[in-house]
Amino acid sequence: MNKSLFDPTPQPQRRTSARPPRWADRLLSWLTPTDLLEELQGDLHEQFAQQVGQVGSWRARFWYGLEALKVIRPYYLRRRVASLANRQKEPFPKRRATTRPYFTPEYPSPSLLHPDMIRNYVKIAWRTLWKNKLFSLVNILSLSLSMAVGVILFTGLKATFDTDQFHPKLNQLVRILTQETTEGVQTNWATAPLPLATQLGSVSLVEKTVKVGLAGKHNLQTDKGDVPIDLKFSEPSFFDVFGFNLLSGNAQSLTNNPTTLFLTQKTAKKLFGNTNAVGQTVQFEKLGYFTVGGIIQDPPLETHLPIEAMLSIRAAELLEKKGAIPTSSQDWGGFKSSAIYARLQSEGNVEQLNATLQHYTRTLDKSHLQFLAQPIEEITPGKIDLKNNPHAGTSWEDVKTQLVIILSLTLLAAFNYISLALARAFSRAQEVGVRKTIGATRGQVIGQFLMESTLVALLALAFTVPCVTVLAHYIPDMDDVTFSWDIALVVSLITYALITGLVAGALPAWLLSAFEPIQVLRKMKNIKLFRGVAVYKALIVVQFSVTILFMILVVIVADYDRKNKAIIRSTVPSNVLTLDLKGEHYQNLQTELSQLSQVEKTLATNWYYEPLKLGKDSVTINDKTLAIHYVSIDPKAIETEGIRLLAGQNFPETMPQRTEQYVLVNEAAATLLASKSETLVGQNLLLDSASVQVIGILPNELIGQQRPLLYRYLPQEITTLTIKIKPDTELEAIKAIQSVWKEHFPQKTANLYNLKAYRYSGEINGEISGEMEILGGSALIVMIIAALGILGIASYSVETRTKELGVRKILGANNIKLVWIVTKNFGLLMLLAGLIGVPAGLFCGDLLRKELGSYLDLGLINISIGFISVALVGLLTVLSQTIRAGQIEPVKVLKAE
Amino acid sequence: MSRTYLGEFEELVLLAVALLQQHPTGAYGVTIADELQQRTHRTTSVTGVHVVLYRLEEKGLVGSELGGATLARGGRRKRLFTLTAAGQQVLREMRQLRMGFWEALPTPFFS
């Protein structure tokens, strides 16, 4: 076949009226076999041109559409299908290129996904990345930062899906659920009544049952004070059915000996350190003495049934008799504190078991119980809403939310890449021009750019994963998330990186591949690359305004923290001990303690008790009703702490024990209740239904709580004795107080702590609070991403303007002037970001203030610290690149002109 | 008979190719369709003509080559068809077959 020469025709007139309808053309190109398309379409176009002359354009277009539809006939379709089947699939169908290749390749271009092409893409992408090391590094770093969060979320998801995967014969394990119907309201419980287990044991489908009693936290008494331990009751079959292993001890001892206690490795370590725990005797508050009979190996993965310590079901029965724990082992109504698990004979029996369970439906006094079997695998992530299911972890809903978060992070990560790639479009434009001239199709150019971006994303992943695995140990809540590395996780991480790369690369690839060789290669300066040249400027502004917003929040919260700490440090005295009352009456103990020689003063409050016991009352004053929290306080407290009242006076020495007469309020409450807070003193409030008089106003920061508070005298709610001792007598005082406690309450150990060292150690040692960590961390990440983005663009802007700067220098501009010229635009962008970020920061700060109380300082100083620090970081980043503008040597940069 | 079977439309298209390959425009989809339309007053679509042409090519009765892009075609080349020796042979045989029939018919038939 001869190659016929034809002129590189200019475009047919773009007047749409004279053009055949586009949809018809597209239809043609889909339906016609590729090798026949050209001539057939050409013929149709030619006829169309004739038709336009004869019958007018509108009818010609109609005719053309009809004609295109006529391609749908067996002859063409068969060949089309055959050619599609023969060809490796081409993801980007060859469109009629807007610019034709300058010479028609003798051979058809290989398909986009041909192995050789892919190898070529990788090779060229690698060379391009290597050539522009700075840009590649900036891209990789900023992508890996955003991807780090994604990787963390992914490992969390993985842990969710791994939950309970370590049990043997997992497919045969079920948990029995209880469906309770009370007065028409149906509630699903993850727990089941224990008597059902005995009945289940006789069902032929069931191989084995396990009863698990959930006793909740009980205080284990040690010489260091109480340690709350989560207790479960179970039977030997537990270790057969579940994947929990006993490191030492015998499962049978659970049946033989009701005083046997099993601990997990973690709990044993917490209680006994490195000494051997087996054989040790421990005492649980109210429950009595138990001997450690075995150690349970910590499970390799997460589980919905975490174990800390285990007692036998027999022990539970004995304790129920003693009244130490609520009855559940024989009682159908006590289903809320026990669970039943079963192993079935074979996998598919769940449906049958559910049918059988219909017969065990039970009616109690007020409610009706139905039972269901739930496969263990379906517990996490959970699909149904279950009560008493505390360790089931993430539900499907949460999983979906996390996926959405991951996706939006991917977009965020893509931003920088896009802005950098667009900023560098000029230097890539020529490359695209040359490639296209040589005969590359648009699809191949796109493939090249996408390969680059995915390569960057994969490198970022390779960088992120080790960092995250190392960092995970320092992130709270992350170090105990257990998951296993397997193919699924690796594949999903790589997919994540691929998607990130494709998303990041899509827009630049699309725009860059559209360049037309003639224009790009003829004269670079004159072409307008994109309609939206300002895209990357907008991106910079957005990124920096978000950074400014975060920074402002960080600054004001840090300021708030600092003030709080200063208050605590100066107000909390070091010679004060707290003693937990554990629900005992304090009067006798208090009088005896006050007589000790080391003790200066004792007072009873519920102040420093954590979690702070806050009741809520409705308060009515002048027809205004509000709900306000209250704490109970002993009158002497205020005196001892040396707190100055803002107005009014303290409770009188002799308080009426029976009826409340007076209350104190703090400043926040006072401003809530009365417009001028001083006038509140002496007024009467309606507290619930009793009328009381406001006797004084206390400053806000008494407890470190900024919320409105009432201080009431309620002796029965007092939970803590605060003991002020004489200086430098702490050791003796502790001994003395403990011996007094032993005399009074021999059953319980004394929880005695130094107030400052124990309760406020974190605040005093300058530990950063959780919110601060998250806020600061995210601010840092956002700032680094923004800085990396601007770094690349600044570097690029200097590079593209070297010639202009060279000319300026010849004409007499000095170095400072040159640097200023390139920097000033970025300065403007910063100011613009400030204009958006500062009000946004003020708005969020205001929201935060409503949450935390009025001590949040939104003043000029804090705001400017936030803004200026971000702007400084940004400008310094820019300067690190633009400083090169000053070092330009005209001779070198203009040499080639 | 070893002779290739031709349908009526196929025969007409083949004849059109034979006619048009002498013309300066050449025999390709549009000209063939136009020629047929003028002579038969039947609506003929280019796509249909093409199918027939491809079939004829498969049977070896016509040959083709690409060339002659024009502006109206948006720079696309046409496929120009020429009659092969086999094609000529087939046409000749057809003609003889028909002539044989006509000569056998009695003359009054045409009165």
Coordinates of C-alpha atoms in Angstrom, one line a residue, chain A residues 209-445:
Chain A
T209 CA -20.7 -23.3 75.0
V210 CA -18.8 -20.8 77.0
K211 CA -20.4 -18.7 79.8
V212 CA -18.7 -15.3 80.4
G213 CA -19.7 -13.2 83.3
L214 CA -18.9 -9.5 82.9
A215 CA -18.2 -8.1 86.3
G216 CA -16.8 -4.8 85.2
K217 CA -14.0 -2.9 87.0
H218 CA -13.2 -3.9 90.6
N219 CA -10.6 -2.4 92.7
L220 CA -7.6 -4.5 93.4
Q221 CA -5.9 -3.4 96.6
T222 CA -2.2 -2.9 96.6
D223 CA 0.2 -1.0 98.8
K224 CA 0.3 1.7 96.1
G225 CA -3.4 2.2 96.3
D226 CA -6.3 0.8 94.3
V227 CA -5.8 -0.5 90.8
P228 CA -9.1 -0.9 88.9
I229 CA -9.1 -4.3 87.1
D230 CA -11.7 -5.5 84.7
L231 CA -13.0 -8.8 85.9
K232 CA -14.6 -11.6 83.9
F233 CA -15.9 -14.9 85.1
S234 CA -15.7 -18.0 82.9
E235 CA -15.1 -21.7 82.7
P236 CA -12.4 -23.9 81.3
S237 CA -14.0 -24.3 77.9
F238 CA -13.1 -20.6 77.4
F239 CA -9.6 -21.6 76.5
D240 CA -10.7 -24.3 74.2
V241 CA -13.2 -22.3 72.2
F242 CA -11.3 -19.0 72.0
G243 CA -7.8 -18.4 70.8
F244 CA -6.6 -17.3 74.2
N245 CA -3.7 -19.4 75.5
L246 CA -2.6 -20.1 79.0
L247 CA 1.1 -19.5 79.5
S248 CA 1.1 -21.2 82.8
G249 CA -1.5 -22.8 85.0
N250 CA -4.3 -25.2 84.1
A251 CA -7.7 -24.3 82.7
Q252 CA -9.3 -27.0 84.9
S253 CA -8.4 -25.1 88.0
L254 CA -11.2 -22.7 87.2
T255 CA -13.7 -25.4 88.0
N256 CA -11.8 -27.0 90.9
N257 CA -10.9 -23.9 92.9
P258 CA -13.2 -20.9 93.1
T259 CA -10.3 -18.7 94.5
T260 CA -8.2 -19.1 91.4
L261 CA -7.5 -16.0 89.5
F262 CA -6.0 -15.8 85.9
L263 CA -4.3 -12.7 84.8
T264 CA -3.1 -11.6 81.4
Q265 CA 0.5 -10.9 80.8
K266 CA -0.2 -7.2 80.7
T267 CA -2.1 -7.1 83.9
A268 CA 0.4 -9.3 85.7
K269 CA 3.1 -6.9 84.6
K270 CA 1.1 -3.9 85.8
L271 CA 0.6 -5.5 89.2
F272 CA 3.8 -7.4 89.9
G273 CA 6.3 -6.0 87.5
N274 CA 8.8 -8.6 86.5
T275 CA 8.4 -10.9 89.5
N276 CA 6.5 -14.1 88.9
A277 CA 2.8 -13.5 89.5
V278 CA 1.8 -17.1 89.9
G279 CA 1.0 -18.1 93.5
Q280 CA 0.7 -14.5 94.6
T281 CA -2.4 -13.6 96.6
V282 CA -4.4 -10.5 95.9
Q283 CA -7.3 -8.8 97.5
F284 CA -10.2 -7.3 95.6
E285 CA -12.3 -4.7 97.3
K286 CA -15.5 -6.3 98.6
L287 CA -14.8 -9.6 96.8
G288 CA -12.1 -11.0 99.0
Y289 CA -8.8 -12.9 98.4
F290 CA -7.7 -14.7 95.3
T291 CA -4.6 -16.6 94.3
V292 CA -3.1 -16.1 90.9
G293 CA -3.3 -19.6 89.3
G294 CA -2.2 -18.8 85.7
I295 CA -1.1 -16.3 83.2
I296 CA -3.1 -15.7 80.0
Q297 CA -1.0 -14.8 76.9
D298 CA -1.9 -11.4 75.5
P299 CA -3.8 -11.9 72.3
P300 CA -1.9 -11.2 69.1
L301 CA -4.7 -9.1 67.6
E302 CA -7.5 -6.9 68.8
T303 CA -10.5 -8.6 70.3
H304 CA -14.0 -7.6 71.2
L305 CA -13.5 -9.6 74.5
P306 CA -10.5 -8.1 76.1
I307 CA -9.4 -9.9 79.3
E308 CA -7.6 -8.3 82.2
A309 CA -8.3 -10.9 84.9
M310 CA -10.5 -13.9 85.0
L311 CA -12.3 -15.8 87.9
S312 CA -14.3 -18.9 87.7
I313 CA -18.1 -19.0 87.3
R314 CA -18.2 -20.8 90.6
A315 CA -16.6 -17.8 92.2
A316 CA -19.3 -15.7 90.7
E317 CA -22.0 -17.9 92.2
L318 CA -20.4 -17.8 95.6
L319 CA -20.0 -14.0 95.4
E320 CA -23.6 -13.6 94.4
K321 CA -24.7 -15.5 97.5
K322 CA -22.6 -13.1 99.6
G323 CA -24.3 -10.2 97.8
A324 CA -21.0 -8.8 96.6
I325 CA -22.0 -8.7 93.0
P326 CA -25.5 -8.6 91.4
T327 CA -27.0 -12.0 90.6
S328 CA -26.9 -13.2 87.1
S329 CA -25.9 -16.8 87.0
Q330 CA -29.3 -18.3 87.7
D331 CA -31.4 -15.4 86.8
W332 CA -32.9 -14.8 83.3
G333 CA -33.4 -11.1 84.1
G334 CA -29.7 -10.6 84.8
F335 CA -28.7 -11.0 81.2
K336 CA -27.1 -7.6 81.0
S337 CA -23.9 -8.7 82.7
S338 CA -23.2 -12.0 81.1
A339 CA -22.4 -13.3 77.7
I340 CA -22.7 -16.7 76.0
Y341 CA -20.6 -17.9 73.2
A342 CA -20.9 -21.2 71.4
R343 CA -19.0 -23.3 68.9
L344 CA -21.2 -25.0 66.4
Q345 CA -20.7 -28.4 64.9
S346 CA -20.1 -27.0 61.5
E347 CA -20.0 -23.7 59.7
G348 CA -23.4 -23.3 58.0
N349 CA -25.4 -24.0 61.2
V350 CA -26.0 -20.4 62.2
E351 CA -29.4 -20.2 60.4
Q352 CA -30.5 -23.5 61.9
L353 CA -29.4 -22.4 65.4
N354 CA -31.4 -19.2 65.0
A355 CA -34.4 -21.3 64.2
T356 CA -33.8 -23.4 67.2
L357 CA -33.3 -20.4 69.4
Q358 CA -36.9 -19.4 68.6
H359 CA -38.0 -22.1 71.0
Y360 CA -36.1 -20.6 73.9
T361 CA -38.0 -17.3 73.8
R362 CA -38.7 -16.2 77.3
T363 CA -41.1 -13.8 78.9
L364 CA -40.2 -11.9 82.1
D365 CA -42.3 -9.6 84.3
K366 CA -42.2 -6.7 82.0
S367 CA -40.3 -7.7 79.0
H368 CA -40.0 -10.4 76.4
L369 CA -36.6 -12.0 75.5
Q370 CA -35.7 -13.5 72.2
F371 CA -32.3 -14.9 71.3
L372 CA -30.2 -14.7 68.2
A373 CA -26.8 -16.1 67.2
Q374 CA -24.2 -13.7 65.8
P375 CA -21.1 -15.0 64.1
I376 CA -18.0 -13.8 65.8
E377 CA -16.7 -12.4 62.6
E378 CA -19.6 -10.0 62.3
I379 CA -18.9 -8.3 65.7
T380 CA -16.2 -6.0 64.4
P381 CA -16.9 -4.0 62.3
G382 CA -20.4 -4.2 63.5
K383 CA -23.5 -3.8 61.4
I384 CA -26.3 -3.8 64.0
D385 CA -26.8 -1.4 66.9
L386 CA -26.1 -3.4 70.0
K387 CA -26.0 -2.4 73.7
N388 CA -23.5 -3.7 76.2
N389 CA -21.0 -4.1 73.3
P390 CA -18.2 -1.9 74.5
H391 CA -15.2 -3.4 72.8
A392 CA -16.7 -4.1 69.4
G393 CA -14.8 -1.2 68.1
T394 CA -15.5 0.4 64.8
S395 CA -18.9 -0.1 63.1
W396 CA -19.4 -0.2 59.4
E397 CA -20.5 3.4 59.5
D398 CA -17.2 4.5 61.1
V399 CA -15.4 2.5 58.5
K400 CA -17.1 4.4 55.8
T401 CA -16.4 7.7 57.5
Q402 CA -12.8 6.8 57.7
L403 CA -12.7 6.0 54.0
V404 CA -14.2 9.4 53.2
I405 CA -11.5 11.0 55.4
I406 CA -8.8 9.1 53.6
L407 CA -10.2 10.2 50.3
S408 CA -10.3 13.9 51.3
L409 CA -6.8 13.7 52.6
T410 CA -5.8 12.3 49.3
L411 CA -7.2 15.4 47.6
L412 CA -5.4 17.6 50.1
A413 CA -2.2 15.8 49.3
A414 CA -2.8 16.2 45.6
F415 CA -3.1 20.0 45.9
N416 CA 0.6 20.6 46.3
Y417 CA 1.5 18.3 43.5
I418 CA -1.0 20.0 41.2
S419 CA 0.2 23.5 42.0
L420 CA 3.8 22.6 41.5
A421 CA 3.2 20.8 38.3
L422 CA 1.2 23.7 36.9
A423 CA 3.8 26.2 38.0
R424 CA 6.4 24.2 36.1
A425 CA 4.2 23.8 33.0
F426 CA 6.4 26.1 31.0
S427 CA 9.4 23.9 31.2
R428 CA 7.4 20.8 30.4
A429 CA 5.6 22.4 27.5
Q430 CA 8.5 22.1 25.1
E431 CA 8.9 18.5 26.1
V432 CA 5.3 17.8 25.3
G433 CA 5.7 19.6 22.0
V434 CA 8.7 17.5 21.0
R435 CA 7.1 14.3 22.1
K436 CA 4.0 15.0 20.1
T437 CA 6.0 16.0 17.0
I438 CA 7.7 12.7 17.1
G439 CA 4.4 11.1 17.0
A440 CA 3.2 10.6 20.6
T441 CA -0.5 10.5 21.0
R442 CA -2.2 12.6 23.7
G443 CA -2.9 9.4 25.6
Q444 CA 0.8 8.5 25.7
V445 CA 1.7 12.0 27.0

